[in-house]
MMTF fields as JSON, N, C-alpha, C and O atoms, coordinates in Angstrom:
{
  "mmtfVersion": "1.0.0",
  "mmtfProducer": "UNKNOWN",
  "numBonds": 399,
  "numAtoms": 400,
  "numGroups": 100,
  "numChains": 1,
  "numModels": 1,
  "chainsPerModel": [1],
  "groupsPerChain": [100],
  "chainIdList": ["A"],
  "bondAtomList": [4, 2, 8, 6, 12, 10, 16, 14, 20, 18, 24, 22, 28, 26, 32, 30, 36, 34, 40, 38, 44, 42, 48, 46, 52, 50, 56, 54, 60, 58, 64, 62, 68, 66, 72, 70, 76, 74, 80, 78, 84, 82, 88, 86, 92, 90, 96, 94, 100, 98, 104, 102, 108, 106, 112, 110, 116, 114, 120, 118, 124, 122, 128, 126, 132, 130, 136, 134, 140, 138, 144, 142, 148, 146, 152, 150, 156, 154, 160, 158, 164, 162, 168, 166, 172, 170, 176, 174, 180, 178, 184, 182, 188, 186, 192, 190, 196, 194, 200, 198, 204, 202, 208, 206, 212, 210, 216, 214, 220, 218, 224, 222, 228, 226, 232, 230, 236, 234, 240, 238, 244, 242, 248, 246, 252, 250, 256, 254, 260, 258, 264, 262, 268, 266, 272, 270, 276, 274, 280, 278, 284, 282, 288, 286, 292, 290, 296, 294, 300, 298, 304, 302, 308, 306, 312, 310, 316, 314, 320, 318, 324, 322, 328, 326, 332, 330, 336, 334, 340, 338, 344, 342, 348, 346, 352, 350, 356, 354, 360, 358, 364, 362, 368, 366, 372, 370, 376, 374, 380, 378, 384, 382, 388, 386, 392, 390, 396, 394],
  "bondOrderList": [1, 1, 1, 1, 1, 1, 1, 1, 1, 1, 1, 1, 1, 1, 1, 1, 1, 1, 1, 1, 1, 1, 1, 1, 1, 1, 1, 1, 1, 1, 1, 1, 1, 1, 1, 1, 1, 1, 1, 1, 1, 1, 1, 1, 1, 1, 1, 1, 1, 1, 1, 1, 1, 1, 1, 1, 1, 1, 1, 1, 1, 1, 1, 1, 1, 1, 1, 1, 1, 1, 1, 1, 1, 1, 1, 1, 1, 1, 1, 1, 1, 1, 1, 1, 1, 1, 1, 1, 1, 1, 1, 1, 1, 1, 1, 1, 1, 1, 1],
  "groupList": [{"groupName": "MET", "atomNameList": ["N", "CA", "C", "O"], "elementList": ["N", "C", "C", "O"], "formalChargeList": [0, 0, 0, 0], "bondAtomList": [1, 0, 2, 1, 3, 2], "bondOrderList": [1, 1, 2], "singleLetterCode": "M", "chemCompType": "L-PEPTIDE LINKING"}, {"groupName": "SER", "atomNameList": ["N", "CA", "C", "O"], "elementList": ["N", "C", "C", "O"], "formalChargeList": [0, 0, 0, 0], "bondAtomList": [1, 0, 2, 1, 3, 2], "bondOrderList": [1, 1, 2], "singleLetterCode": "S", "chemCompType": "L-PEPTIDE LINKING"}, {"groupName": "LYS", "atomNameList": ["N", "CA", "C", "O"], "elementList": ["N", "C", "C", "O"], "formalChargeList": [0, 0, 0, 0], "bondAtomList": [1, 0, 2, 1, 3, 2], "bondOrderList": [1, 1, 2], "singleLetterCode": "K", "chemCompType": "L-PEPTIDE LINKING"}, {"groupName": "ALA", "atomNameList": ["N", "CA", "C", "O"], "elementList": ["N", "C", "C", "O"], "formalChargeList": [0, 0, 0, 0], "bondAtomList": [1, 0, 2, 1, 3, 2], "bondOrderList": [1, 1, 2], "singleLetterCode": "A", "chemCompType": "L-PEPTIDE LINKING"}, {"groupName": "GLY", "atomNameList": ["N", "CA", "C", "O"], "elementList": ["N", "C", "C", "O"], "formalChargeList": [0, 0, 0, 0], "bondAtomList": [1, 0, 2, 1, 3, 2], "bondOrderList": [1, 1, 2], "singleLetterCode": "G", "chemCompType": "PEPTIDE LINKING"}, {"groupName": "VAL", "atomNameList": ["N", "CA", "C", "O"], "elementList": ["N", "C", "C", "O"], "formalChargeList": [0, 0, 0, 0], "bondAtomList": [1, 0, 2, 1, 3, 2], "bondOrderList": [1, 1, 2], "singleLetterCode": "V", "chemCompType": "L-PEPTIDE LINKING"}, {"groupName": "ILE", "atomNameList": ["N", "CA", "C", "O"], "elementList": ["N", "C", "C", "O"], "formalChargeList": [0, 0, 0, 0], "bondAtomList": [1, 0, 2, 1, 3, 2], "bondOrderList": [1, 1, 2], "singleLetterCode": "I", "chemCompType": "L-PEPTIDE LINKING"}, {"groupName": "PRO", "atomNameList": ["N", "CA", "C", "O"], "elementList": ["N", "C", "C", "O"], "formalChargeList": [0, 0, 0, 0], "bondAtomList": [1, 0, 2, 1, 3, 2], "bondOrderList": [1, 1, 2], "singleLetterCode": "P", "chemCompType": "L-PEPTIDE LINKING"}, {"groupName": "THR", "atomNameList": ["N", "CA", "C", "O"], "elementList": ["N", "C", "C", "O"], "formalChargeList": [0, 0, 0, 0], "bondAtomList": [1, 0, 2, 1, 3, 2], "bondOrderList": [1, 1, 2], "singleLetterCode": "T", "chemCompType": "L-PEPTIDE LINKING"}, {"groupName": "LEU", "atomNameList": ["N", "CA", "C", "O"], "elementList": ["N", "C", "C", "O"], "formalChargeList": [0, 0, 0, 0], "bondAtomList": [1, 0, 2, 1, 3, 2], "bondOrderList": [1, 1, 2], "singleLetterCode": "L", "chemCompType": "L-PEPTIDE LINKING"}, {"groupName": "ASP", "atomNameList": ["N", "CA", "C", "O"], "elementList": ["N", "C", "C", "O"], "formalChargeList": [0, 0, 0, 0], "bondAtomList": [1, 0, 2, 1, 3, 2], "bondOrderList": [1, 1, 2], "singleLetterCode": "D", "chemCompType": "L-PEPTIDE LINKING"}, {"groupName": "TRP", "atomNameList": ["N", "CA", "C", "O"], "elementList": ["N", "C", "C", "O"], "formalChargeList": [0, 0, 0, 0], "bondAtomList": [1, 0, 2, 1, 3, 2], "bondOrderList": [1, 1, 2], "singleLetterCode": "W", "chemCompType": "L-PEPTIDE LINKING"}, {"groupName": "ASN", "atomNameList": ["N", "CA", "C", "O"], "elementList": ["N", "C", "C", "O"], "formalChargeList": [0, 0, 0, 0], "bondAtomList": [1, 0, 2, 1, 3, 2], "bondOrderList": [1, 1, 2], "singleLetterCode": "N", "chemCompType": "L-PEPTIDE LINKING"}, {"groupName": "ARG", "atomNameList": ["N", "CA", "C", "O"], "elementList": ["N", "C", "C", "O"], "formalChargeList": [0, 0, 0, 0], "bondAtomList": [1, 0, 2, 1, 3, 2], "bondOrderList": [1, 1, 2], "singleLetterCode": "R", "chemCompType": "L-PEPTIDE LINKING"}, {"groupName": "GLU", "atomNameList": ["N", "CA", "C", "O"], "elementList": ["N", "C", "C", "O"], "formalChargeList": [0, 0, 0, 0], "bondAtomList": [1, 0, 2, 1, 3, 2], "bondOrderList": [1, 1, 2], "singleLetterCode": "E", "chemCompType": "L-PEPTIDE LINKING"}, {"groupName": "PHE", "atomNameList": ["N", "CA", "C", "O"], "elementList": ["N", "C", "C", "O"], "formalChargeList": [0, 0, 0, 0], "bondAtomList": [1, 0, 2, 1, 3, 2], "bondOrderList": [1, 1, 2], "singleLetterCode": "F", "chemCompType": "L-PEPTIDE LINKING"}, {"groupName": "HIS", "atomNameList": ["N", "CA", "C", "O"], "elementList": ["N", "C", "C", "O"], "formalChargeList": [0, 0, 0, 0], "bondAtomList": [1, 0, 2, 1, 3, 2], "bondOrderList": [1, 1, 2], "singleLetterCode": "H", "chemCompType": "L-PEPTIDE LINKING"}, {"groupName": "GLN", "atomNameList": ["N", "CA", "C", "O"], "elementList": ["N", "C", "C", "O"], "formalChargeList": [0, 0, 0, 0], "bondAtomList": [1, 0, 2, 1, 3, 2], "bondOrderList": [1, 1, 2], "singleLetterCode": "Q", "chemCompType": "L-PEPTIDE LINKING"}, {"groupName": "CYS", "atomNameList": ["N", "CA", "C", "O"], "elementList": ["N", "C", "C", "O"], "formalChargeList": [0, 0, 0, 0], "bondAtomList": [1, 0, 2, 1, 3, 2], "bondOrderList": [1, 1, 2], "singleLetterCode": "C", "chemCompType": "L-PEPTIDE LINKING"}],
  "groupTypeList": [0, 1, 2, 3, 4, 2, 1, 5, 1, 6, 2, 5, 7, 8, 1, 2, 9, 3, 1, 4, 3, 10, 3, 11, 6, 3, 12, 13, 4, 3, 14, 7, 3, 8, 10, 13, 14, 1, 4, 12, 5, 8, 12, 9, 2, 7, 5, 14, 3, 3, 7, 5, 14, 3, 3, 2, 14, 2, 0, 1, 13, 15, 8, 6, 10, 5, 7, 14, 1, 9, 16, 13, 13, 5, 2, 0, 17, 18, 3, 3, 13, 4, 17, 2, 0, 3, 10, 0, 0, 13, 10, 9, 9, 14, 13, 14, 15, 7, 3, 1],
  "groupIdList": [1, 2, 3, 4, 5, 6, 7, 8, 9, 10, 11, 12, 13, 14, 15, 16, 17, 18, 19, 20, 21, 22, 23, 24, 25, 26, 27, 28, 29, 30, 31, 32, 33, 34, 35, 36, 37, 38, 39, 40, 41, 42, 43, 44, 45, 46, 47, 48, 49, 50, 51, 52, 53, 54, 55, 56, 57, 58, 59, 60, 61, 62, 63, 64, 65, 66, 67, 68, 69, 70, 71, 72, 73, 74, 75, 76, 77, 78, 79, 80, 81, 82, 83, 84, 85, 86, 87, 88, 89, 90, 91, 92, 93, 94, 95, 96, 97, 98, 99, 100],
  "secStructList": [7, 7, 7, 7, 7, 7, 7, 7, 7, 7, 7, 7, 7, 7, 7, 2, 2, 2, 2, 2, 2, 2, 2, 2, 2, 2, 1, 1, 1, 1, 1, 7, 3, 3, 7, 6, 6, 6, 7, 7, 3, 3, 7, 7, 7, 7, 7, 7, 7, 7, 7, 7, 7, 1, 7, 7, 7, 7, 7, 7, 7, 7, 7, 7, 7, 7, 7, 2, 2, 2, 2, 2, 2, 2, 2, 2, 2, 2, 2, 6, 6, 6, 7, 7, 2, 2, 2, 2, 2, 2, 2, 2, 2, 2, 2, 2, 1, 7, 7, 7],
  "xCoordList": [52.752, 53.534, 53.725, 54.075, 53.589, 53.772, 55.051, 55.347, 55.576, 57.278, 56.29, 55.36, 56.817, 56.927, 57.569, 58.399, 57.001, 57.859, 59.217, 59.222, 60.178, 61.483, 61.505, 61.016, 62.226, 62.944, 64.67, 65.321, 65.15, 66.481, 66.879, 66.127, 67.651, 68.072, 69.503, 70.534, 69.547, 71.087, 71.708, 71.002, 72.435, 73.428, 74.197, 74.849, 73.792, 74.996, 76.293, 76.522, 77.113, 78.711, 79.462, 79.618, 79.789, 80.186, 81.893, 82.449, 82.506, 83.749, 84.23, 83.569, 85.542, 86.553, 87.331, 88.156, 87.017, 87.453, 86.695, 87.177, 85.335, 84.425, 84.859, 85.151, 84.891, 85.336, 86.623, 86.791, 87.877, 89.303, 88.732, 88.509, 88.569, 88.312, 87.932, 88.797, 86.599, 86.177, 87.213, 87.434, 87.71, 88.576, 90.176, 90.799, 90.422, 91.332, 91.036, 91.719, 89.908, 89.087, 89.291, 89.942, 88.953, 88.565, 90.151, 90.457, 90.814, 92.512, 93.047, 93.439, 93.183, 93.718, 94.973, 95.873, 94.577, 95.405, 96.045, 96.914, 95.816, 97.017, 97.931, 98.55, 98.531, 100.184, 100.531, 99.803, 102.024, 102.364, 101.842, 101.073, 102.161, 101.931, 103.723, 104.612, 103.626, 104.65, 104.78, 104.223, 105.71, 105.739, 106.37, 107.524, 105.418, 105.442, 107.098, 107.963, 107.269, 108.179, 109.837, 110.841, 109.63, 111.048, 110.937, 111.923, 110.033, 109.912, 110.214, 110.936, 109.992, 109.638, 108.875, 107.987, 108.608, 107.621, 107.113, 107.924, 105.734, 105.318, 104.372, 103.577, 104.482, 103.639, 102.096, 102.038, 101.3, 99.999, 98.927, 98.554, 98.733, 97.821, 96.007, 95.401, 95.656, 94.155, 93.5, 93.47, 92.696, 91.546, 90.277, 89.379, 90.08, 88.648, 87.679, 87.957, 86.417, 85.491, 84.841, 84.864, 84.409, 83.523, 82.399, 81.792, 82.003, 80.991, 80.019, 80.025, 78.795, 77.525, 76.922, 77.235, 76.346, 75.547, 73.971, 73.411, 73.607, 71.99, 71.29, 71.77, 69.968, 68.975, 69.19, 69.613, 69.048, 69.04, 67.471, 66.548, 67.499, 65.734, 65.561, 66.524, 64.66, 63.856, 64.347, 64.334, 64.793, 64.8, 63.519, 62.939, 62.97, 62.251, 62.034, 61.89, 61.959, 62.569, 61.901, 60.789, 62.505, 62.051, 62.78, 63.911, 62.266, 61.861, 61.94, 61.148, 62.698, 62.202, 63.073, 64.243, 62.18, 62.773, 63.722, 63.353, 64.598, 65.262, 65.733, 65.415, 66.359, 66.716, 67.971, 68.745, 68.395, 69.761, 70.907, 71.784, 70.904, 71.781, 72.421, 73.559, 70.95, 71.629, 72.01, 73.219, 71.144, 71.984, 72.991, 73.779, 73.455, 75.089, 76.202, 77.133, 75.873, 76.189, 76.433, 77.596, 75.532, 75.379, 76.336, 77.453, 76.22, 77.035, 78.67, 79.473, 78.949, 80.122, 80.802, 81.834, 80.267, 80.222, 80.595, 81.325, 79.987, 79.928, 81.072, 81.823, 81.528, 82.294, 83.817, 84.639, 83.846, 84.798, 85.35, 86.48, 84.479, 84.246, 84.469, 84.889, 84.153, 84.637, 83.235, 83.056, 82.126, 80.633, 79.52, 79.74, 78.838, 77.999, 76.609, 76.635, 75.572, 74.917, 73.934, 73.757, 73.475, 72.391, 72.72, 71.835, 74.142, 74.663, 74.864, 74.932, 74.967, 74.704, 73.596, 73.513, 72.371, 70.928, 70.717, 70.322, 70.935, 70.303, 71.041, 70.459, 72.242, 73.093, 72.134, 71.931, 71.774, 71.118, 69.837, 69.53, 69.372, 67.761, 67.891, 67.068, 68.823, 68.759, 69.308, 69.2, 69.725, 70.189, 68.975, 68.816, 68.189, 67.299, 65.884, 65.04, 65.769, 64.536, 65.25, 65.261, 65.658, 66.154, 65.295, 64.157, 65.62, 64.574, 64.017, 64.883, 62.881, 62.746, 62.989, 62.938],
  "yCoordList": [-69.213, -68.269, -66.975, -67.321, -65.833, -64.577, -63.529, -63.226, -63.191, -62.282, -60.915, -60.541, -60.353, -58.992, -58.243, -58.739, -57.037, -56.05, -55.935, -56.101, -55.634, -55.205, -54.033, -53.894, -52.947, -52.065, -51.917, -52.202, -51.395, -51.616, -49.923, -49.493, -49.178, -48.562, -48.152, -48.326, -47.582, -47.587, -45.935, -44.987, -45.812, -44.672, -44.735, -45.59, -43.42, -42.967, -42.568, -41.546, -43.302, -42.873, -41.726, -41.53, -41.156, -39.725, -40.353, -41.24, -39.311, -39.894, -38.313, -37.296, -38.43, -37.281, -37.301, -36.433, -38.46, -38.336, -37.49, -36.885, -37.689, -36.973, -35.359, -34.843, -34.632, -33.433, -33.236, -32.215, -34.195, -33.583, -33.76, -32.721, -34.811, -34.836, -33.392, -32.562, -33.079, -31.766, -30.54, -29.645, -30.854, -29.607, -29.572, -28.562, -30.592, -31.246, -30.645, -29.827, -31.12, -30.246, -29.094, -28.686, -28.339, -26.896, -26.805, -26.551, -27.045, -25.984, -27.232, -28.125, -27.557, -28.494, -27.859, -28.52, -26.004, -25.513, -24.815, -24.091, -24.794, -24.12, -24.107, -23.076, -25.559, -25.877, -27.192, -28.113, -26.936, -28.361, -29.244, -29.2, -30.511, -31.9, -32.248, -31.907, -33.153, -33.796, -35.695, -36.427, -36.143, -36.981, -38.274, -38.281, -39.161, -39.553, -40.383, -40.409, -40.866, -41.788, -41.363, -41.956, -39.955, -39.644, -38.039, -37.304, -37.786, -36.157, -35.526, -34.586, -35.564, -34.747, -33.365, -33.763, -31.912, -31.254, -30.998, -31.193, -30.519, -30.347, -29.159, -29.314, -28.214, -27.202, -27.441, -27.2, -27.782, -27.856, -26.557, -25.734, -26.817, -25.434, -25.979, -26.953, -24.983, -25.093, -24.964, -24.046, -26.554, -26.753, -26.505, -27.136, -25.659, -25.211, -26.004, -26.775, -25.952, -26.819, -26.622, -25.578, -27.69, -27.935, -26.961, -26.918, -26.198, -25.527, -26.274, -27.489, -25.547, -26.088, -26.115, -25.512, -26.696, -27.1, -26.726, -27.006, -26.08, -25.519, -26.534, -27.638, -26.101, -27.045, -28.319, -28.113, -29.119, -30.749, -30.751, -30.484, -31.219, -31.7, -33.07, -33.751, -33.269, -34.14, -35.561, -35.63, -36.67, -37.942, -39.013, -39.034, -39.872, -40.37, -41.793, -41.958, -42.939, -44.135, -44.379, -43.889, -45.107, -46.104, -46.975, -46.784, -47.948, -49.762, -50.149, -49.61, -50.894, -51.42, -53.184, -53.46, -53.983, -55.258, -55.373, -54.782, -55.916, -56.177, -57.915, -58.684, -58.372, -59.526, -59.532, -58.61, -60.653, -61.05, -60.682, -59.911, -61.204, -60.645, -59.382, -58.912, -58.935, -57.275, -56.903, -56.742, -56.7, -56.03, -56.552, -55.8, -58.049, -58.274, -57.209, -56.594, -57.191, -56.154, -54.88, -54.494, -54.237, -52.89, -53.174, -52.693, -53.708, -53.833, -54.286, -53.913, -55.091, -55.083, -53.663, -53.115, -53.412, -52.097, -50.495, -49.586, -50.554, -49.717, -49.858, -48.884, -51.359, -51.461, -50.92, -50.22, -51.62, -51.078, -49.83, -49.631, -49.074, -47.534, -46.803, -45.646, -47.565, -46.975, -46.331, -45.566, -46.711, -45.497, -46.587, -47.728, -46.117, -46.745, -47.009, -46.227, -47.769, -48.315, -47.097, -46.453, -46.805, -45.453, -44.039, -43.259, -43.731, -42.695, -42.982, -41.951, -44.019, -44.596, -44.355, -43.35, -44.889, -45.209, -43.187, -42.69, -42.562, -41.374, -40.43, -39.638, -40.76, -39.519, -40.407, -39.747, -41.617, -42.284, -41.217, -40.372, -41.651, -41.381, -40.152, -39.825, -38.836, -37.406, -37.371, -36.352, -38.139, -37.941, -37.823, -36.986, -39.188, -39.379, -38.888, -39.031, -38.039, -37.051, -35.751, -35.485, -35.217, -33.62, -33.122, -33.398, -32.004, -30.877, -30.092, -29.819, -29.701, -28.698, -27.47, -26.402],
  "zCoordList": [-38.316, -37.618, -38.648, -39.776, -38.492, -39.086, -38.428, -37.273, -39.663, -39.432, -39.252, -39.967, -38.095, -37.812, -39.199, -39.961, -39.287, -40.761, -39.637, -38.417, -40.445, -39.587, -40.297, -41.418, -39.477, -40.137, -39.944, -38.939, -41.208, -41.256, -41.662, -42.537, -41.301, -41.114, -41.794, -41.144, -43.167, -44.075, -43.827, -44.172, -43.496, -43.533, -44.99, -45.588, -45.24, -46.521, -46.186, -45.539, -46.584, -46.192, -47.202, -48.407, -46.015, -46.647, -46.789, -46.142, -48.13, -48.635, -48.39, -48.599, -47.898, -48.051, -49.246, -49.534, -50.049, -51.08, -52.302, -53.259, -51.89, -53.095, -53.097, -54.176, -51.959, -51.887, -52.356, -53.023, -52.114, -52.259, -53.98, -54.601, -54.516, -56.042, -56.318, -56.597, -56.239, -56.606, -56.624, -57.44, -55.474, -55.096, -56.079, -56.406, -56.288, -57.602, -58.76, -59.376, -59.049, -60.46, -60.47, -61.432, -59.697, -59.106, -59.816, -60.981, -58.908, -59.089, -60.272, -59.521, -61.214, -61.574, -62.784, -63.302, -63.049, -63.754, -62.949, -63.435, -61.331, -60.821, -60.59, -60.328, -60.59, -60.508, -61.346, -61.716, -61.534, -62.788, -62.422, -61.462, -63.213, -62.844, -62.987, -63.768, -61.701, -61.904, -61.88, -61.063, -63.072, -63.164, -61.941, -61.512, -61.609, -60.229, -60.581, -59.706, -61.649, -62.025, -62.108, -61.715, -62.86, -63.199, -62.368, -62.3, -61.971, -61.146, -62.119, -61.786, -63.377, -63.949, -64.15, -64.904, -63.968, -63.929, -65.161, -66.066, -65.586, -67.061, -66.585, -65.659, -67.135, -67.109, -68.043, -69.249, -67.497, -68.603, -68.53, -67.695, -69.604, -70.036, -69.868, -70.315, -69.136, -68.949, -70.084, -70.904, -70.015, -70.813, -71.071, -70.513, -71.855, -72.118, -72.605, -73.524, -72.09, -71.616, -73.373, -74.024, -73.728, -75.194, -75.173, -74.103, -76.087, -76.982, -76.4, -76.6, -75.4, -75.461, -77.101, -78.127, -76.905, -78.842, -78.255, -77.195, -79.274, -79.334, -78.672, -78.412, -78.352, -77.944, -78.809, -79.947, -78.578, -79.046, -79.272, -78.502, -80.838, -80.909, -80.013, -79.661, -79.805, -79.049, -80.114, -81.343, -79.013, -80.128, -80.161, -79.075, -81.123, -81.266, -81.576, -82.788, -80.843, -81.109, -82.447, -82.645, -83.386, -84.285, -84.694, -85.14, -84.602, -84.481, -86.048, -86.821, -86.425, -87.816, -88.217, -87.953, -88.805, -88.569, -89.906, -90.921, -89.912, -90.865, -91.076, -90.168, -92.089, -92.221, -91.583, -91.841, -90.58, -90.122, -91.004, -90.616, -92.139, -93.304, -93.489, -93.507, -93.653, -93.571, -92.268, -92.101, -91.151, -90.29, -89.97, -89.396, -90.174, -90.0, -90.88, -90.36, -92.129, -93.226, -92.521, -92.408, -92.072, -91.745, -90.502, -90.692, -89.505, -88.443, -88.431, -87.576, -89.465, -90.004, -90.648, -90.263, -91.302, -92.106, -91.181, -91.576, -90.158, -89.133, -88.498, -88.448, -87.749, -87.178, -87.672, -87.08, -89.175, -89.719, -90.167, -90.612, -90.007, -90.307, -88.865, -88.839, -87.584, -86.308, -86.053, -85.105, -87.045, -86.341, -85.404, -84.998, -85.327, -84.254, -85.218, -86.169, -85.235, -86.053, -85.887, -86.921, -85.117, -84.953, -85.494, -85.845, -85.544, -86.172, -87.662, -88.33, -88.289, -89.696, -89.898, -90.603, -89.561, -89.682, -89.746, -90.801, -88.908, -88.701, -90.064, -90.806, -90.073, -91.477, -93.09, -94.109, -92.996, -93.854, -94.073, -94.913, -93.052, -93.293, -93.501, -94.356, -92.986, -93.448, -94.828, -95.51, -95.141, -96.703, -98.035, -98.923, -97.644, -98.081, -98.107, -98.993, -96.491, -96.477, -95.902, -94.7, -96.576, -96.124, -95.718, -96.095, -94.595, -93.974, -95.174, -96.004, -95.436, -96.414, -95.729, -96.339]
}
């Protein structure tokens, strides 16, 4: 027995929430916020967007093998400092090999 190919059409759902959310974001500074529990009204100041940084340099992957004990020490120190390992390693490499 052979099975014939079956065609299934998939409909993309439309959401009224998405357009409502977009409208809310666009007008978020237009009216004061109301606390739902207490009913207090708070006038909010519009938030400025973060400045756009200059064009970032393209990143390249750099993979090295290190002993587990060293990896564990680096990971523990980064966690204690609240820093990502990749960011710490980039800083370390920048200090060791500064741009000329």
